[in-house]
CSV table of C-alpha atoms and ligand atoms in Angstrom, one decimal:
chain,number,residue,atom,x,y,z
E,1,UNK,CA,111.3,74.5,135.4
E,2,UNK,CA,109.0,75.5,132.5
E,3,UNK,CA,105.3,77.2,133.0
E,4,UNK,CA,102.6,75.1,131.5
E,5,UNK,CA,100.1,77.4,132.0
E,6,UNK,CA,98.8,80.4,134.3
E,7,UNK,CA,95.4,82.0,135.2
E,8,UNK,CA,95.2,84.8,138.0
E,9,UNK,CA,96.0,83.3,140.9
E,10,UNK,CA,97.7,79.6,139.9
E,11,UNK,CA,100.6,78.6,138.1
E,12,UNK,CA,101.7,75.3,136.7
E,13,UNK,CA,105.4,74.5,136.1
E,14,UNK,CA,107.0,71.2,134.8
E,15,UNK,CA,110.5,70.2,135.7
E,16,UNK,CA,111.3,67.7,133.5
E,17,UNK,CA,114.4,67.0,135.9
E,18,UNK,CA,112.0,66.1,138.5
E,19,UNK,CA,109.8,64.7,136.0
E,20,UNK,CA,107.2,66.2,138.2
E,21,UNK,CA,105.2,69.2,138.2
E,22,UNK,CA,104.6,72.2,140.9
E,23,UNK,CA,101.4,74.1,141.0
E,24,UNK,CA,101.9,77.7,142.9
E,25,UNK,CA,99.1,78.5,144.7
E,26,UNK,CA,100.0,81.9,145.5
E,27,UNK,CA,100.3,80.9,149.6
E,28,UNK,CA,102.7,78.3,148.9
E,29,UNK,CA,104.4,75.9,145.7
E,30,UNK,CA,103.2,72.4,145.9
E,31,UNK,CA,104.8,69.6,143.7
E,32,UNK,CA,102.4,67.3,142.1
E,33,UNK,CA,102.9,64.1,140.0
E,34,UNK,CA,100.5,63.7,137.2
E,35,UNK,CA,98.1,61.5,139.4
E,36,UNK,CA,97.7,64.3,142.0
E,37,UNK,CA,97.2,66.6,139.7
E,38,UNK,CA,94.2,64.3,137.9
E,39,UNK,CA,93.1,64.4,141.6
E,40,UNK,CA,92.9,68.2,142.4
E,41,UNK,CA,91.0,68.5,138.7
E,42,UNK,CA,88.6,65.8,140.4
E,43,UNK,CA,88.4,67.9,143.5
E,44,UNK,CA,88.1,71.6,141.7
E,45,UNK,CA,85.5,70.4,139.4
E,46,UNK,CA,83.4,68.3,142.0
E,47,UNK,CA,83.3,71.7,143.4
E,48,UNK,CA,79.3,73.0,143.2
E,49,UNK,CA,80.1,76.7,142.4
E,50,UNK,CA,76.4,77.3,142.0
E,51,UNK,CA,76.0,76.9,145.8
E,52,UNK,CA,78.6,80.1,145.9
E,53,UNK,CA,75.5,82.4,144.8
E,54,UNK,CA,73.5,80.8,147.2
E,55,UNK,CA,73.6,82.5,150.8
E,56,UNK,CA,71.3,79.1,152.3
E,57,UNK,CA,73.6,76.7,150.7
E,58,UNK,CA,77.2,78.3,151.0
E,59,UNK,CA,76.6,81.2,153.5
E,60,UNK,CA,80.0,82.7,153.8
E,61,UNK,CA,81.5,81.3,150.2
E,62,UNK,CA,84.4,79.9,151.0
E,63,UNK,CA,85.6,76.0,150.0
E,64,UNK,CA,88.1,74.0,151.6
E,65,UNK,CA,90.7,72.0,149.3
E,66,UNK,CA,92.6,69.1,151.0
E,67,UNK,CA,94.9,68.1,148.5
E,68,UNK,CA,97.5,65.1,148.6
E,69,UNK,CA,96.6,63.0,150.9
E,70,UNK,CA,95.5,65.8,153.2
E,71,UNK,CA,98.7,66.9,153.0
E,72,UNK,CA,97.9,70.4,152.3
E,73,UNK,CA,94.9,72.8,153.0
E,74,UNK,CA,93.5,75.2,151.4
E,75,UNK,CA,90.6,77.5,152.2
E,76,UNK,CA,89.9,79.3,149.1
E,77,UNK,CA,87.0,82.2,148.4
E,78,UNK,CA,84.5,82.3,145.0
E,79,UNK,CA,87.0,84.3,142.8
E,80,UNK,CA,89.7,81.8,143.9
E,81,UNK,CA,87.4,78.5,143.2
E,82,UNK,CA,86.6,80.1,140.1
E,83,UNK,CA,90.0,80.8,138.9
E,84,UNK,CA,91.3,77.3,140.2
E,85,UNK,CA,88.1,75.8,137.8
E,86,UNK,CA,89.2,77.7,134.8
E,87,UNK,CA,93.2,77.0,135.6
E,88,UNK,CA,92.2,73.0,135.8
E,89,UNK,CA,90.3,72.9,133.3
E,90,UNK,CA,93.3,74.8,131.3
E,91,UNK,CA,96.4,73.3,132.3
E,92,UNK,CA,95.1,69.7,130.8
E,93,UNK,CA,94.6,71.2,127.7
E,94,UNK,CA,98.3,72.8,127.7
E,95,UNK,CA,99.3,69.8,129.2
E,96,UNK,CA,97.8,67.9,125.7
E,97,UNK,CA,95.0,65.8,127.7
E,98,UNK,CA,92.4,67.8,126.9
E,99,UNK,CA,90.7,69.3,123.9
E,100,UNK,CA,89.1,72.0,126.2
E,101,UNK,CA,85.6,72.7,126.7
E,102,UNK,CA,84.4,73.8,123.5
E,103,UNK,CA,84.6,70.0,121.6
E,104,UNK,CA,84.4,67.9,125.5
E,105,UNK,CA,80.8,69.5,126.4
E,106,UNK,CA,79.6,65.8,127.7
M,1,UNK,CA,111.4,64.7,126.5
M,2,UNK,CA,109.0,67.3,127.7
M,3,UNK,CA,105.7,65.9,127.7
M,4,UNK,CA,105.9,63.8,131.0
M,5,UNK,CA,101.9,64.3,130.9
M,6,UNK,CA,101.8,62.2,128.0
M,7,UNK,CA,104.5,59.6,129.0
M,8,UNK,CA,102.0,59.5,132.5
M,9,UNK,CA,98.9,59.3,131.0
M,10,UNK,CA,98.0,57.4,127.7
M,11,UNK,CA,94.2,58.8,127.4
M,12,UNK,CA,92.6,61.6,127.3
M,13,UNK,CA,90.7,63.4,130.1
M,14,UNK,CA,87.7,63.7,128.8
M,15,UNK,CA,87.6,59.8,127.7
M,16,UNK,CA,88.3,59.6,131.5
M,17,UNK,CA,85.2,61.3,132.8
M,18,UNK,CA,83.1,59.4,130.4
M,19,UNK,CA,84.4,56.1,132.0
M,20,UNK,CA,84.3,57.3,135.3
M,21,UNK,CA,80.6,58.5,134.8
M,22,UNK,CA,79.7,54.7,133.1
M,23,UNK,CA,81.5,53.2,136.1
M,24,UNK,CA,78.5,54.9,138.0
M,25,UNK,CA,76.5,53.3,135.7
M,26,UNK,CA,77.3,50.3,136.3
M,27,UNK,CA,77.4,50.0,139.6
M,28,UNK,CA,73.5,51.8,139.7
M,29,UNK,CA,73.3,48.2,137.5
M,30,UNK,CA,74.8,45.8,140.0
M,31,UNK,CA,72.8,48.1,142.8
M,32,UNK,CA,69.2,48.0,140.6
M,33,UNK,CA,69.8,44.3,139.7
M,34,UNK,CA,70.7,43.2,143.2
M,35,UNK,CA,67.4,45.2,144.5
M,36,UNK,CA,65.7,43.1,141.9
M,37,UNK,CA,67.0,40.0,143.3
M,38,UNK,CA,65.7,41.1,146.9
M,39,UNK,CA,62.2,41.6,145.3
M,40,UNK,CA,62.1,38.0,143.3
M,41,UNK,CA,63.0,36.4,147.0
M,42,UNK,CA,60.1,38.1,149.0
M,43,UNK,CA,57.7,37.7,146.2
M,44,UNK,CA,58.5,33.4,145.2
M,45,UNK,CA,60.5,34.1,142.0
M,46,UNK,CA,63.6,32.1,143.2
M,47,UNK,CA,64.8,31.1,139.6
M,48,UNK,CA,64.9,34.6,139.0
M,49,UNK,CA,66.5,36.2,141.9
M,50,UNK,CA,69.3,33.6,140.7
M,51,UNK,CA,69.4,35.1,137.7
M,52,UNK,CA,69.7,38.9,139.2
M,53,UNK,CA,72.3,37.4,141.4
M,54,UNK,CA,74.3,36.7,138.6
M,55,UNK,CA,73.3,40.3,137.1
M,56,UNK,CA,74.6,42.0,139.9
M,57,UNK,CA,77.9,40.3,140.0
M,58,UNK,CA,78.4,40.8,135.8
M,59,UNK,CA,77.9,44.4,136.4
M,60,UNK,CA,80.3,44.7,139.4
M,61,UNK,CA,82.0,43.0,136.6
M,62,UNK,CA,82.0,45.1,134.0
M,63,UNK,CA,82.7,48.4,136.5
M,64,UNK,CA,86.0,46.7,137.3
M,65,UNK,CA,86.9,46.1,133.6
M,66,UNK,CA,86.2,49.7,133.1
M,67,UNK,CA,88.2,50.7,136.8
M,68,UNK,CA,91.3,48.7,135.8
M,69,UNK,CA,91.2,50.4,132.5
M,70,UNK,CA,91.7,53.9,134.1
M,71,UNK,CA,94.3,52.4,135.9
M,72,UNK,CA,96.0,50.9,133.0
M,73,UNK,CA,96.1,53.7,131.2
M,74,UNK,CA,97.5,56.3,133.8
M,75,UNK,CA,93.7,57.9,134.6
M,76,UNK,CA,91.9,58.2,138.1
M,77,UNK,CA,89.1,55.6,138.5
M,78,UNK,CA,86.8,56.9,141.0
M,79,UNK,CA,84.6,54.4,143.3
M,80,UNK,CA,81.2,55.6,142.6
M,81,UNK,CA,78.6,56.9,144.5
M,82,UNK,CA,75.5,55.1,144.2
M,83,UNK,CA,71.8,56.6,145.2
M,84,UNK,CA,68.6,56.1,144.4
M,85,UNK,CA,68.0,52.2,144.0
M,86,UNK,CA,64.6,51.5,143.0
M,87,UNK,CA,63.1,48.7,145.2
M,88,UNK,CA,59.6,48.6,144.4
M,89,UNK,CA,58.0,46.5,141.3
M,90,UNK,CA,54.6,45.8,140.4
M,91,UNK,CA,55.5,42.5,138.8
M,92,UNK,CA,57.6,40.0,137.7
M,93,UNK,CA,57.1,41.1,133.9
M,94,UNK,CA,58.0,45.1,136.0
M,95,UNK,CA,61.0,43.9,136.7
M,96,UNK,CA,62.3,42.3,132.8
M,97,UNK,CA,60.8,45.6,131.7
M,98,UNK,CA,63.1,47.8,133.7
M,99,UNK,CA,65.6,45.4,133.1
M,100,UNK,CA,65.6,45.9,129.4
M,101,UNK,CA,65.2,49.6,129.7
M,102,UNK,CA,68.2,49.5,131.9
M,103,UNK,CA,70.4,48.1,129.2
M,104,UNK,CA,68.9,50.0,126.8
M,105,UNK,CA,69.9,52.7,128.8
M,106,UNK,CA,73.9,51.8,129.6
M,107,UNK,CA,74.0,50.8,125.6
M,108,UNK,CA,73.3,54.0,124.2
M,109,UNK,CA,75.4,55.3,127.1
M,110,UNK,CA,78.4,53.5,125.7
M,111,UNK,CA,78.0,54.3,122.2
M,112,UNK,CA,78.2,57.8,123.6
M,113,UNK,CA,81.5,57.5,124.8
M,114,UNK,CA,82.8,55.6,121.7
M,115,UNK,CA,81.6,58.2,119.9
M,116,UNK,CA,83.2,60.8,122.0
M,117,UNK,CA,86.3,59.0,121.7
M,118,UNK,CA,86.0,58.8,118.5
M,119,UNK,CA,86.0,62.5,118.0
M,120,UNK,CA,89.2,62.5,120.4
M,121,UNK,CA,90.7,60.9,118.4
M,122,UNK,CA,91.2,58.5,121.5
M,123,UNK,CA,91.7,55.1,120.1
M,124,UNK,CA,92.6,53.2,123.3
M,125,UNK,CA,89.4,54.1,124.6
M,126,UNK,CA,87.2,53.3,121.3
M,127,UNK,CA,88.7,50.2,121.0
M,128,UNK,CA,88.9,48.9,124.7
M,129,UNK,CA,84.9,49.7,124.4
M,130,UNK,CA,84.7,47.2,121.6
M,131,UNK,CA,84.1,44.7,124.1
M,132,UNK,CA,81.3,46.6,125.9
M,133,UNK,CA,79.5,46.9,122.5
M,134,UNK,CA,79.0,43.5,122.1
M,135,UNK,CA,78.1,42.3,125.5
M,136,UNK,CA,75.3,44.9,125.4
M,137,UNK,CA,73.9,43.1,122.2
M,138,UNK,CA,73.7,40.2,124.2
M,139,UNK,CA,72.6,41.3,127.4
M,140,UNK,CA,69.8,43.1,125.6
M,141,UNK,CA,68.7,40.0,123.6
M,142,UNK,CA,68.8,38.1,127.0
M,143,UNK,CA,66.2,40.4,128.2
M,144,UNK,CA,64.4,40.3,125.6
M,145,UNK,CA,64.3,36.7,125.4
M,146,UNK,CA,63.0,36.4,128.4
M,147,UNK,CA,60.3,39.2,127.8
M,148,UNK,CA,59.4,37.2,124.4
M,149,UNK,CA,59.0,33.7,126.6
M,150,UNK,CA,57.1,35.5,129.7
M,151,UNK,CA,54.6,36.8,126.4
M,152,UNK,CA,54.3,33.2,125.0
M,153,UNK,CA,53.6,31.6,128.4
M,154,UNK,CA,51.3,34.5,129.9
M,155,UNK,CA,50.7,35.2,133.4
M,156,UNK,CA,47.5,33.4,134.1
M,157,UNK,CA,47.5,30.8,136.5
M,158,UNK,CA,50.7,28.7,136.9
M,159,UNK,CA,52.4,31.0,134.5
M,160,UNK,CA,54.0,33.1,136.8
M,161,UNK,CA,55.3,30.3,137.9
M,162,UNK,CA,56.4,28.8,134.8
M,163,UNK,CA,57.6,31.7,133.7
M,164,UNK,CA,60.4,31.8,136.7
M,165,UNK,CA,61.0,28.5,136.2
M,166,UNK,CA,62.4,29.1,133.0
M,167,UNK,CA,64.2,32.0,133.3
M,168,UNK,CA,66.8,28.8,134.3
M,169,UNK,CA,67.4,28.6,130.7
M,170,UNK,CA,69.0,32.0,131.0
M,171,UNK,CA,71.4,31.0,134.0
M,172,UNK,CA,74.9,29.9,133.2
C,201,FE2,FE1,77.1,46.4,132.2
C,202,FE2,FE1,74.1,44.8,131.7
């Protein structure tokens, strides 16, 4: 298994064995084809962090991921959303399906 | 052998949002047309509720093209979420208006994206939106046809209902 890419808290592997890929979320590894991990970018960025900084709309700050198929939960704080955003966002670029945010601001 | 992303997935992810985000658009279409169609019934333009009938379903149309796409090419269509379908028209010539402005609207919306896709360097996407290019030419001179016929026949008395009589011509 190879790293694809890490932030602070998440790491992406490939096993080209597998031909599948393994995100570590720090409380446990979770193996991910390509389509679940399209998913989870769905997901992370359909987060709204904004409501994070806003004690009416997200009073105690914490999100809840349920990621393939409900298969596995997550209950993740601000730092951790914001980490997960960046790591997303990231790992497609290393992954070559992305250009990253710099040319892609839609 | 490494890149099992790019064996999986044959476009890139921004390309992806962009569809995903005019699939949206297109069902708002199918969702504004088909709120058209309701207004046409309860108001006597029955000719032209036909016609938005057949709007809506072109629209669910073209979302599906667009769906089957993503699919196709390894992405994640997502089934949109659609709010905020406008019900209420002053008239008959309201409702061609909004049409046009509509398509107006979704064209420039696609030219976007080919745009965007161009700068990707995505040609799967650029070129699968050829098609879109060109039905937008067409459904915005259908509009517009109609809008230059409801001007030539004018609203005064049986107009109106002239007027939804020949939107028929625009049927098939
Ligand atoms: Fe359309
Ligand atoms: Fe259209």
């Amino acid at each position: 298994m190879n790293v694809i890419y890490q932030s602070t808290y998440y790491t992406l592997y490939q096993s080209v064995k597998e031909r599948s890929f393994y995100v570590d979320f720090g409380q446990k590894m979770v193996r991910m084809s390509l389509c679940q991990l399209l998913s989870l970018r769905y997901k992370v960025m359909s987060i709204p962090i904004e409501s994070h900084f806003d004690g009416d709309l997200n009073e105690h700050g914490f999100e809840v991921l349920l990621l393939c198929n409900k298969e596995h939960l997550f209950v993740l704080n601000t730092y951790e959303i914001l980490d997960l955003k960046q790591f997303v966002e990231q790992s497609f670029v290393a992954l070559g399906l992305s250009v990253g945010a710099e040319t892609a601001s839609v | 052998m490494k890149d099992i992303a790019r064996q999986s997935m044959s476009i890139k992810v921004e390309s992806m949002d962009l569809l995903n985000q005019q699939i949206k658009m297109e069902a708002h279409a199918s969702a504004t047309y088909l709120a058209m169609a309701s207004w046409c019934e309860q108001n006597g333009f029955f000719t032209s509720a036909k016609f938005f009938y057949k709007q809506t379903e072109e629209e669910r149309g073209h979302m599906m093209k667009i769906f089957e796409f993503l699919v196709d090419t390894g992405g994640n269509p997502v089934s949109p979420e659609v709010t905020d379908i406008n019900h209420d028209y002053s008239s008959i010539v309201d409702v061609f208006e909004n049409t046009l402005e509509h398509e107006v609207a979704v064209t420039k919306s696609i030219h976007n994206i080919v745009k965007k896709a161009r700068e990707l360097g995505d040609l799967a996407t650029e070129r699968f939106l050829d098609w879109f290019v060109l039905e937008q030419v067409e459904e915005e001179n259908t509009i517009r046809d109609i809008l230059d016929m409801i001007n030539v026949t004018g609203t005064e008395g049986v107009g109106l209902q002239m007027i939804d009589n020949k939107v028929a011509d625009w049927i098939d």
